[in-house]
PDB file of C-alpha atoms in Angstrom:
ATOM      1  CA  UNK A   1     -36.799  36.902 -24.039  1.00  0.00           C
ATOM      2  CA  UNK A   2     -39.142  34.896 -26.649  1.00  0.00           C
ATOM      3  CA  UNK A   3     -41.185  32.042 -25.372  1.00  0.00           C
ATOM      4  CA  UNK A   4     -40.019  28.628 -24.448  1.00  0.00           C
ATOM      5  CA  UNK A   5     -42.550  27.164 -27.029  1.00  0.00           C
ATOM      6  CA  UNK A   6     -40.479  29.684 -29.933  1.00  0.00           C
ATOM      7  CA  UNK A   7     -37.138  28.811 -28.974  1.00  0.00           C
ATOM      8  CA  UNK A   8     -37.971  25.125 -29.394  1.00  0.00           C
ATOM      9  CA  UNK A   9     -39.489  25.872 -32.544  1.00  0.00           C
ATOM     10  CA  UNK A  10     -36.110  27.450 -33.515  1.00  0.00           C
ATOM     11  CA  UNK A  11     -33.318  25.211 -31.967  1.00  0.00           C
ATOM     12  CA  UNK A  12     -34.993  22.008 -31.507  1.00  0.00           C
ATOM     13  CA  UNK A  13     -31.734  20.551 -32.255  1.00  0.00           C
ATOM     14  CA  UNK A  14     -29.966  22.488 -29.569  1.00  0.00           C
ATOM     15  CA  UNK A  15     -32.061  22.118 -26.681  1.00  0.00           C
ATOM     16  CA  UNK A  16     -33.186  19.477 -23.686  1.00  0.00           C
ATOM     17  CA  UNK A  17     -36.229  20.251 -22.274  1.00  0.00           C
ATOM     18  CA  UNK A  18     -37.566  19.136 -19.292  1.00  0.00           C
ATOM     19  CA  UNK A  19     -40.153  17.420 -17.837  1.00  0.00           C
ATOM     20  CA  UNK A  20     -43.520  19.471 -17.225  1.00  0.00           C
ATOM     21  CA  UNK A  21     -43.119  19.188 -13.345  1.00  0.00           C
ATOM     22  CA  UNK A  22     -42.252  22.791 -12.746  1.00  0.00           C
ATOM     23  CA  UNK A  23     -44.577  25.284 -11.334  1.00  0.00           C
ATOM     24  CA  UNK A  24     -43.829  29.427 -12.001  1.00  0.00           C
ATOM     25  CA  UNK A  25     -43.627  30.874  -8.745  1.00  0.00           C
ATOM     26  CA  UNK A  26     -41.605  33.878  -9.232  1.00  0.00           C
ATOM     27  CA  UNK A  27     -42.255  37.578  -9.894  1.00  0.00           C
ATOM     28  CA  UNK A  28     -40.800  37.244 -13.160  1.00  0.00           C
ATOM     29  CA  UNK A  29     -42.833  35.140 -15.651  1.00  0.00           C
ATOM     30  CA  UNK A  30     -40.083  34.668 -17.952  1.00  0.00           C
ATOM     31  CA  UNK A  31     -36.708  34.129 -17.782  1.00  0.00           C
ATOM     32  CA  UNK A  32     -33.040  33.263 -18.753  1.00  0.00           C
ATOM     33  CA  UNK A  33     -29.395  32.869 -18.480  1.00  0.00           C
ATOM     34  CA  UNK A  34     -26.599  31.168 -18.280  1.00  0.00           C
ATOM     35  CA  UNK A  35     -26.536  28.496 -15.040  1.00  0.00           C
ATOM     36  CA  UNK A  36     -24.658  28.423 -12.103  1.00  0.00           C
ATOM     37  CA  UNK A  37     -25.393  24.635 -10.594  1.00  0.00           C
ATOM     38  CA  UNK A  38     -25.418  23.767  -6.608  1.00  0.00           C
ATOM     39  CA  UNK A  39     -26.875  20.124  -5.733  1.00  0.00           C
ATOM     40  CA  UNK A  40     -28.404  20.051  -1.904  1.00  0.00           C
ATOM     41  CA  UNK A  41     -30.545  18.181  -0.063  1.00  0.00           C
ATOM     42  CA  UNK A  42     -32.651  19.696   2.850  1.00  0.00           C
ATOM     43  CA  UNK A  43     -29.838  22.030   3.025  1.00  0.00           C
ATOM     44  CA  UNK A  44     -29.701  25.660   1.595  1.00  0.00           C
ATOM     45  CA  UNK A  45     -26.747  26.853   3.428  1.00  0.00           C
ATOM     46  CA  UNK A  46     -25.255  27.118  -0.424  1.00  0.00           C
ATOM     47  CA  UNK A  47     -28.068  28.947  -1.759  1.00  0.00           C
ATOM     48  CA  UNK A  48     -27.956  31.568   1.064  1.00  0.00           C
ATOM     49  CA  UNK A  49     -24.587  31.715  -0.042  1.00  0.00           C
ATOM     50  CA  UNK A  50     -25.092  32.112  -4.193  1.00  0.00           C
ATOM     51  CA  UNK A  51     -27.825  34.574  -3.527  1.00  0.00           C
ATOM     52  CA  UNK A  52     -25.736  37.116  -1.777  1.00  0.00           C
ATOM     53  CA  UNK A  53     -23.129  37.043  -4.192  1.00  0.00           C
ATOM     54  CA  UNK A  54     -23.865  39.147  -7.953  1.00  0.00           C
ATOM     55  CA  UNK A  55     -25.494  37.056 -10.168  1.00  0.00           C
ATOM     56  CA  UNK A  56     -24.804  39.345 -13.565  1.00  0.00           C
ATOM     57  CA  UNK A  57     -27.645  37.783 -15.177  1.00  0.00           C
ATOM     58  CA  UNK A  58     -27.587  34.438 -14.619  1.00  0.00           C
ATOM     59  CA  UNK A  59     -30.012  31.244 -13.286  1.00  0.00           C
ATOM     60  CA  UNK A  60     -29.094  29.433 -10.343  1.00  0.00           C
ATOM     61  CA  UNK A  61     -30.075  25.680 -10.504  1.00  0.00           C
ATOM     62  CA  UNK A  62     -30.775  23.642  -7.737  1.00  0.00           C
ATOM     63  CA  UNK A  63     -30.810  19.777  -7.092  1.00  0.00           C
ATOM     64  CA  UNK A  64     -32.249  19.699  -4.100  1.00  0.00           C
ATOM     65  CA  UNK A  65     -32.766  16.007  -4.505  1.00  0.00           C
ATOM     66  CA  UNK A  66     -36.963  16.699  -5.356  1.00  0.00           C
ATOM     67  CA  UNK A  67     -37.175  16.956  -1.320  1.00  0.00           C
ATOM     68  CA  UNK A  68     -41.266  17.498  -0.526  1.00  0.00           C
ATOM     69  CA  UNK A  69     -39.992  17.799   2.705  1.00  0.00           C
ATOM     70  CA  UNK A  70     -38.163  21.137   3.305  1.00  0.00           C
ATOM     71  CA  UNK A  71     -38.071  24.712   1.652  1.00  0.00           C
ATOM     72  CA  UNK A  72     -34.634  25.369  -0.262  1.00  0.00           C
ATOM     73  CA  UNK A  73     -35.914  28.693  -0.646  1.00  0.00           C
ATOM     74  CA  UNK A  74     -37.850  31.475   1.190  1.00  0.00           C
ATOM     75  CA  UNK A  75     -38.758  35.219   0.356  1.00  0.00           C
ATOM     76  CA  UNK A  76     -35.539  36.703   2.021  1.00  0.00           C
ATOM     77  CA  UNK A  77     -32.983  34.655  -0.150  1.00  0.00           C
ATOM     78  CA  UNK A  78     -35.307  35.186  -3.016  1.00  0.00           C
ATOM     79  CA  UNK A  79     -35.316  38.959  -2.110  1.00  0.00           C
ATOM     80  CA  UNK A  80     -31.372  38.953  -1.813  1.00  0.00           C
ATOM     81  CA  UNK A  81     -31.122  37.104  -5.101  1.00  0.00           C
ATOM     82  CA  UNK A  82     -33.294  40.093  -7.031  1.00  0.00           C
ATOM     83  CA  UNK A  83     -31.323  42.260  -5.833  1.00  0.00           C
ATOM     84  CA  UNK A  84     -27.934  40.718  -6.551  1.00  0.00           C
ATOM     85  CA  UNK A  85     -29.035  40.600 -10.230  1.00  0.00           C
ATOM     86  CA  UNK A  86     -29.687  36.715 -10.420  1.00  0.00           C
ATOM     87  CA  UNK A  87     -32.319  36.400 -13.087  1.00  0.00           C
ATOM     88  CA  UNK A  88     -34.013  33.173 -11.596  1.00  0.00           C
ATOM     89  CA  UNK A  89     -33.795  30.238  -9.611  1.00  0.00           C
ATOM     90  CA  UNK A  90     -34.966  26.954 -10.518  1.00  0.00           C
ATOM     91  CA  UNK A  91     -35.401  24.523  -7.425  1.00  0.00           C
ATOM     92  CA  UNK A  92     -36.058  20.569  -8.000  1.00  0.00           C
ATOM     93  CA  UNK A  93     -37.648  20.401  -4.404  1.00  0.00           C
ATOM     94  CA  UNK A  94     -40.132  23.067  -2.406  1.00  0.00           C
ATOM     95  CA  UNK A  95     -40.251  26.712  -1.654  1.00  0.00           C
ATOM     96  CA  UNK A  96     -41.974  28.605   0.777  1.00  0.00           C
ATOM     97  CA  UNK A  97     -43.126  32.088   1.203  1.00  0.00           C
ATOM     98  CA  UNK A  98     -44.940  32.275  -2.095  1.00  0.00           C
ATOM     99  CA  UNK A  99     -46.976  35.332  -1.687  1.00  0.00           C
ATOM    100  CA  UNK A 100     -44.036  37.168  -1.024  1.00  0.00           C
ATOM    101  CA  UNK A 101     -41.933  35.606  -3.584  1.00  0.00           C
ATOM    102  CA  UNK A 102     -44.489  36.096  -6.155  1.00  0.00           C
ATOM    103  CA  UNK A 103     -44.135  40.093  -5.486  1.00  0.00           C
ATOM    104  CA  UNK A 104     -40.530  39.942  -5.887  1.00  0.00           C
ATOM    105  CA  UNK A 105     -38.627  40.607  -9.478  1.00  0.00           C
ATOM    106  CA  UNK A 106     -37.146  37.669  -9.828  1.00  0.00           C
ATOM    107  CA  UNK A 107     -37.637  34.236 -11.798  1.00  0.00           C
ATOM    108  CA  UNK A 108     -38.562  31.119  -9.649  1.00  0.00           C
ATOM    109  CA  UNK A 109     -39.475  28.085 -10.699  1.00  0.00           C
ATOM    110  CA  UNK A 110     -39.842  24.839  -8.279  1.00  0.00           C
ATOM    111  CA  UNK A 111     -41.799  20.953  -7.495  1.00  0.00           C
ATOM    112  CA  UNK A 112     -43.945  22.509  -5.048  1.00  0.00           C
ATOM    113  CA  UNK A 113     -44.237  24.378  -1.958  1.00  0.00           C
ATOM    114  CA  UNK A 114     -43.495  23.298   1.764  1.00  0.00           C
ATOM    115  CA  UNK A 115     -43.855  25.900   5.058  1.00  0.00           C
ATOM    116  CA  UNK A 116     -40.776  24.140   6.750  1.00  0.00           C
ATOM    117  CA  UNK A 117     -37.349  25.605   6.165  1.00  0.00           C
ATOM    118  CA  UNK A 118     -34.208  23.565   5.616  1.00  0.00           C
ATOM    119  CA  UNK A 119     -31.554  23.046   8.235  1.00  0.00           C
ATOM    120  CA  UNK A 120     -28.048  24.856   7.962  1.00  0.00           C
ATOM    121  CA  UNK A 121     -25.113  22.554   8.120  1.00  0.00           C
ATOM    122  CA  UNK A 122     -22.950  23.577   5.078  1.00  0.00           C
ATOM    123  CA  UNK A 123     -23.400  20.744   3.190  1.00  0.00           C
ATOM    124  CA  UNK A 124     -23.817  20.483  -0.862  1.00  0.00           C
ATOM    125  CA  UNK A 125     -22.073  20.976  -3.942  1.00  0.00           C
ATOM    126  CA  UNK A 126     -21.194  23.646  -6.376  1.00  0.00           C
ATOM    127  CA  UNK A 127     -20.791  23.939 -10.246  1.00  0.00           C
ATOM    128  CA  UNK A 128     -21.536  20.088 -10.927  1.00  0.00           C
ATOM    129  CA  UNK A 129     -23.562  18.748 -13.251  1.00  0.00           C
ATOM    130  CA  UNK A 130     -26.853  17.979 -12.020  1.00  0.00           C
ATOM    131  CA  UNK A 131     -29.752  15.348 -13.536  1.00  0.00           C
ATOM    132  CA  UNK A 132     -33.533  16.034 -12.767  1.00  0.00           C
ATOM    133  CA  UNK A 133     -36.711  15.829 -14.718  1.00  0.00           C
ATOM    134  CA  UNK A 134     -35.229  14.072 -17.613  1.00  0.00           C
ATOM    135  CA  UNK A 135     -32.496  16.431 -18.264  1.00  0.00           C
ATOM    136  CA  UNK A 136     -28.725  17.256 -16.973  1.00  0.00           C
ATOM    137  CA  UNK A 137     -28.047  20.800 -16.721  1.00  0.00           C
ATOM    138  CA  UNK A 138     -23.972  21.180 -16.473  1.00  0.00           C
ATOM    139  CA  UNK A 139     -22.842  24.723 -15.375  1.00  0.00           C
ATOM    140  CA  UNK A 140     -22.294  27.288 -17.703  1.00  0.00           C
ATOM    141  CA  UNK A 141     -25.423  25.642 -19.712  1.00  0.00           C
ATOM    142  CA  UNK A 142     -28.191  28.685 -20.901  1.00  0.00           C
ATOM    143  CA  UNK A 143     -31.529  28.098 -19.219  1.00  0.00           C
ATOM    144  CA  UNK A 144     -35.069  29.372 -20.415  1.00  0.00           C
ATOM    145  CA  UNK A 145     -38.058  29.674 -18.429  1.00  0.00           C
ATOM    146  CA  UNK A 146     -41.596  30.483 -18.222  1.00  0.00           C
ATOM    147  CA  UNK A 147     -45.146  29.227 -18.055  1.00  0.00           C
ATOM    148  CA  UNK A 148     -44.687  26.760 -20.725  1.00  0.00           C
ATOM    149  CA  UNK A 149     -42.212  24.729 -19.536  1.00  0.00           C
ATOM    150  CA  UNK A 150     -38.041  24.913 -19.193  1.00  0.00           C
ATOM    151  CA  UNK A 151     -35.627  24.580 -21.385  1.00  0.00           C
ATOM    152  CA  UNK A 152     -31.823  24.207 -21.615  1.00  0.00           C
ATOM    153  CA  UNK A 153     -28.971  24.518 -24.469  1.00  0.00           C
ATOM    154  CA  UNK A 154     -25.305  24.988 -24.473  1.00  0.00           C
ATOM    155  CA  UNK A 155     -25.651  27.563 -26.100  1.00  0.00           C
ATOM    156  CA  UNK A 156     -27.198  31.185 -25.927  1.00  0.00           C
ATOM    157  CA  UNK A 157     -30.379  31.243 -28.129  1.00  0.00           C
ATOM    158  CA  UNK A 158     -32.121  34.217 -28.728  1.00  0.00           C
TER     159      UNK A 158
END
Protein backbone atom coordinates (compact mmCIF):
# COMPACT_ATOMS: atom_id res chain seq x y z
CA UNK A 1 0.00 0.00 0.00
CA UNK A 2 1.50 3.66 -0.83
CA UNK A 3 1.48 6.24 1.86
CA UNK A 4 -1.43 8.19 3.14
CA UNK A 5 0.50 11.47 2.25
CA UNK A 6 0.68 9.83 -1.79
CA UNK A 7 -2.76 8.84 -2.02
CA UNK A 8 -3.85 12.36 -1.07
CA UNK A 9 -1.52 13.68 -3.45
CA UNK A 10 -3.33 11.48 -6.05
CA UNK A 11 -7.13 11.57 -5.18
CA UNK A 12 -7.46 14.65 -3.26
CA UNK A 13 -10.75 14.89 -4.80
CA UNK A 14 -11.82 11.48 -3.65
CA UNK A 15 -10.89 11.37 -0.19
CA UNK A 16 -11.94 12.70 3.60
CA UNK A 17 -9.31 12.65 5.82
CA UNK A 18 -9.41 12.82 9.27
CA UNK A 19 -8.44 14.61 12.03
CA UNK A 20 -4.72 13.98 13.33
CA UNK A 21 -6.04 12.41 16.66
CA UNK A 22 -5.06 8.87 15.88
CA UNK A 23 -2.16 7.14 17.36
CA UNK A 24 -0.53 3.74 15.36
CA UNK A 25 -0.67 1.10 17.75
CA UNK A 26 -0.73 -1.94 15.72
CA UNK A 27 1.84 -4.43 14.40
CA UNK A 28 1.16 -3.34 11.04
CA UNK A 29 2.33 0.23 10.22
CA UNK A 30 0.29 0.52 7.24
CA UNK A 31 -2.84 -0.42 6.22
CA UNK A 32 -6.12 -0.73 4.16
CA UNK A 33 -9.42 -1.93 3.07
CA UNK A 34 -12.66 -1.71 2.61
CA UNK A 35 -14.77 -0.93 6.16
CA UNK A 36 -17.01 -2.84 8.02
CA UNK A 37 -18.65 -0.10 10.66
CA UNK A 38 -19.93 -1.07 14.41
CA UNK A 39 -20.75 2.11 16.74
CA UNK A 40 -20.34 1.14 20.72
CA UNK A 41 -19.90 2.72 23.69
CA UNK A 42 -18.01 1.06 26.66
CA UNK A 43 -19.20 -2.02 25.09
CA UNK A 44 -17.16 -4.43 22.79
CA UNK A 45 -19.42 -7.33 22.93
CA UNK A 46 -19.70 -6.50 18.88
CA UNK A 47 -16.13 -6.33 18.32
CA UNK A 48 -15.50 -9.72 20.05
CA UNK A 49 -18.00 -10.68 17.72
CA UNK A 50 -16.48 -9.05 14.16
CA UNK A 51 -13.10 -10.28 15.15
CA UNK A 52 -13.92 -13.91 15.18
CA UNK A 53 -15.61 -13.84 12.06
CA UNK A 54 -13.12 -13.68 8.47
CA UNK A 55 -12.34 -10.40 7.72
CA UNK A 56 -11.02 -11.10 3.85
CA UNK A 57 -9.10 -8.04 3.97
CA UNK A 58 -10.97 -5.56 5.34
CA UNK A 59 -10.86 -2.57 8.32
CA UNK A 60 -13.18 -2.69 11.04
CA UNK A 61 -14.23 0.83 12.29
CA UNK A 62 -15.28 1.59 15.55
CA UNK A 63 -17.35 4.49 17.18
CA UNK A 64 -16.84 3.85 20.39
CA UNK A 65 -18.19 7.24 21.24
CA UNK A 66 -14.16 8.67 21.95
CA UNK A 67 -14.72 6.83 25.51
CA UNK A 68 -11.21 7.64 27.67
CA UNK A 69 -12.82 5.52 29.93
CA UNK A 70 -12.77 1.83 28.84
CA UNK A 71 -10.68 -0.43 26.38
CA UNK A 72 -12.80 -1.49 23.17
CA UNK A 73 -9.96 -3.55 22.44
CA UNK A 74 -7.33 -5.85 24.06
CA UNK A 75 -4.49 -8.21 22.68
CA UNK A 76 -6.78 -11.38 22.48
CA UNK A 77 -9.48 -9.78 20.12
CA UNK A 78 -6.66 -8.09 18.37
CA UNK A 79 -4.93 -11.56 18.15
CA UNK A 80 -8.28 -13.21 16.87
CA UNK A 81 -8.72 -10.40 14.38
CA UNK A 82 -4.98 -11.19 12.72
CA UNK A 83 -5.78 -14.23 12.42
CA UNK A 84 -9.23 -13.98 10.87
CA UNK A 85 -7.58 -11.90 8.10
CA UNK A 86 -8.97 -8.39 9.24
CA UNK A 87 -6.36 -5.98 8.01
CA UNK A 88 -6.90 -3.31 10.86
CA UNK A 89 -9.01 -1.84 13.31
CA UNK A 90 -9.50 1.69 13.86
CA UNK A 91 -11.04 2.54 17.40
CA UNK A 92 -12.38 6.27 18.22
CA UNK A 93 -11.91 5.50 22.05
CA UNK A 94 -8.92 3.44 24.07
CA UNK A 95 -7.13 0.18 23.79
CA UNK A 96 -5.26 -1.73 26.09
CA UNK A 97 -2.62 -4.31 25.98
CA UNK A 98 -0.30 -2.36 23.74
CA UNK A 99 2.86 -4.24 24.07
CA UNK A 100 1.20 -7.17 23.01
CA UNK A 101 -0.79 -5.62 20.35
CA UNK A 102 2.14 -3.94 18.96
CA UNK A 103 3.73 -7.63 18.33
CA UNK A 104 0.73 -8.74 16.61
CA UNK A 105 0.26 -8.50 12.52
CA UNK A 106 -2.39 -6.52 12.43
CA UNK A 107 -3.30 -2.69 11.81
CA UNK A 108 -4.57 -0.69 14.91
CA UNK A 109 -5.13 2.59 15.16
CA UNK A 110 -6.99 4.36 18.31
CA UNK A 111 -7.50 7.97 20.81
CA UNK A 112 -5.45 6.49 23.39
CA UNK A 113 -4.93 3.77 25.72
CA UNK A 114 -6.90 2.78 28.99
CA UNK A 115 -5.99 -0.60 31.33
CA UNK A 116 -9.81 -1.08 32.08
CA UNK A 117 -11.80 -3.36 29.83
CA UNK A 118 -15.34 -2.67 28.66
CA UNK A 119 -18.38 -4.39 30.07
CA UNK A 120 -20.33 -7.12 27.96
CA UNK A 121 -23.98 -6.44 27.57
CA UNK A 122 -24.60 -6.83 23.77
CA UNK A 123 -25.26 -3.54 23.05
CA UNK A 124 -24.17 -1.44 19.72
CA UNK A 125 -24.71 -1.22 16.20
CA UNK A 126 -23.56 -2.71 12.99
CA UNK A 127 -22.91 -1.46 9.35
CA UNK A 128 -24.10 2.26 10.08
CA UNK A 129 -22.59 5.13 9.20
CA UNK A 130 -20.50 6.52 11.78
CA UNK A 131 -19.09 10.44 12.29
CA UNK A 132 -15.76 11.02 14.26
CA UNK A 133 -12.79 13.25 13.85
CA UNK A 134 -14.29 15.34 11.20
CA UNK A 135 -15.23 12.63 8.92
CA UNK A 136 -18.24 9.94 8.35
CA UNK A 137 -17.06 6.67 7.35
CA UNK A 138 -20.32 4.67 5.87
CA UNK A 139 -19.70 0.87 5.43
CA UNK A 140 -18.35 -0.46 2.48
CA UNK A 141 -16.14 2.96 2.38
CA UNK A 142 -12.03 2.05 1.60
CA UNK A 143 -9.91 3.11 4.55
CA UNK A 144 -6.05 3.95 4.54
CA UNK A 145 -3.83 4.02 7.38
CA UNK A 146 -0.52 4.65 8.73
CA UNK A 147 1.77 6.98 10.61
CA UNK A 148 0.71 9.95 8.74
CA UNK A 149 -2.64 10.15 9.37
CA UNK A 150 -6.10 8.23 7.98
CA UNK A 151 -7.81 8.50 5.20
CA UNK A 152 -11.12 7.42 3.61
CA UNK A 153 -12.72 7.27 -0.11
CA UNK A 154 -15.54 5.47 -1.67
CA UNK A 155 -13.59 4.18 -3.66
CA UNK A 156 -10.50 1.75 -3.88
CA UNK A 157 -7.34 3.87 -4.59
CA UNK A 158 -4.25 2.37 -5.23
Amino acid sequence: MRSTPDLCDDHAALIRVADPVFTNFGGRERFGGQVVTLKCFEDNSLVKELVGTPGNGRVLVVDGGGSMRRACLGDMLAEAASSNGWAGIVIYGCIRDVDEIMATDIGVQALGIHPMKTEKKGLGEQNIAVTFAGITVNPGDYLYADNNGIIVSKESIK
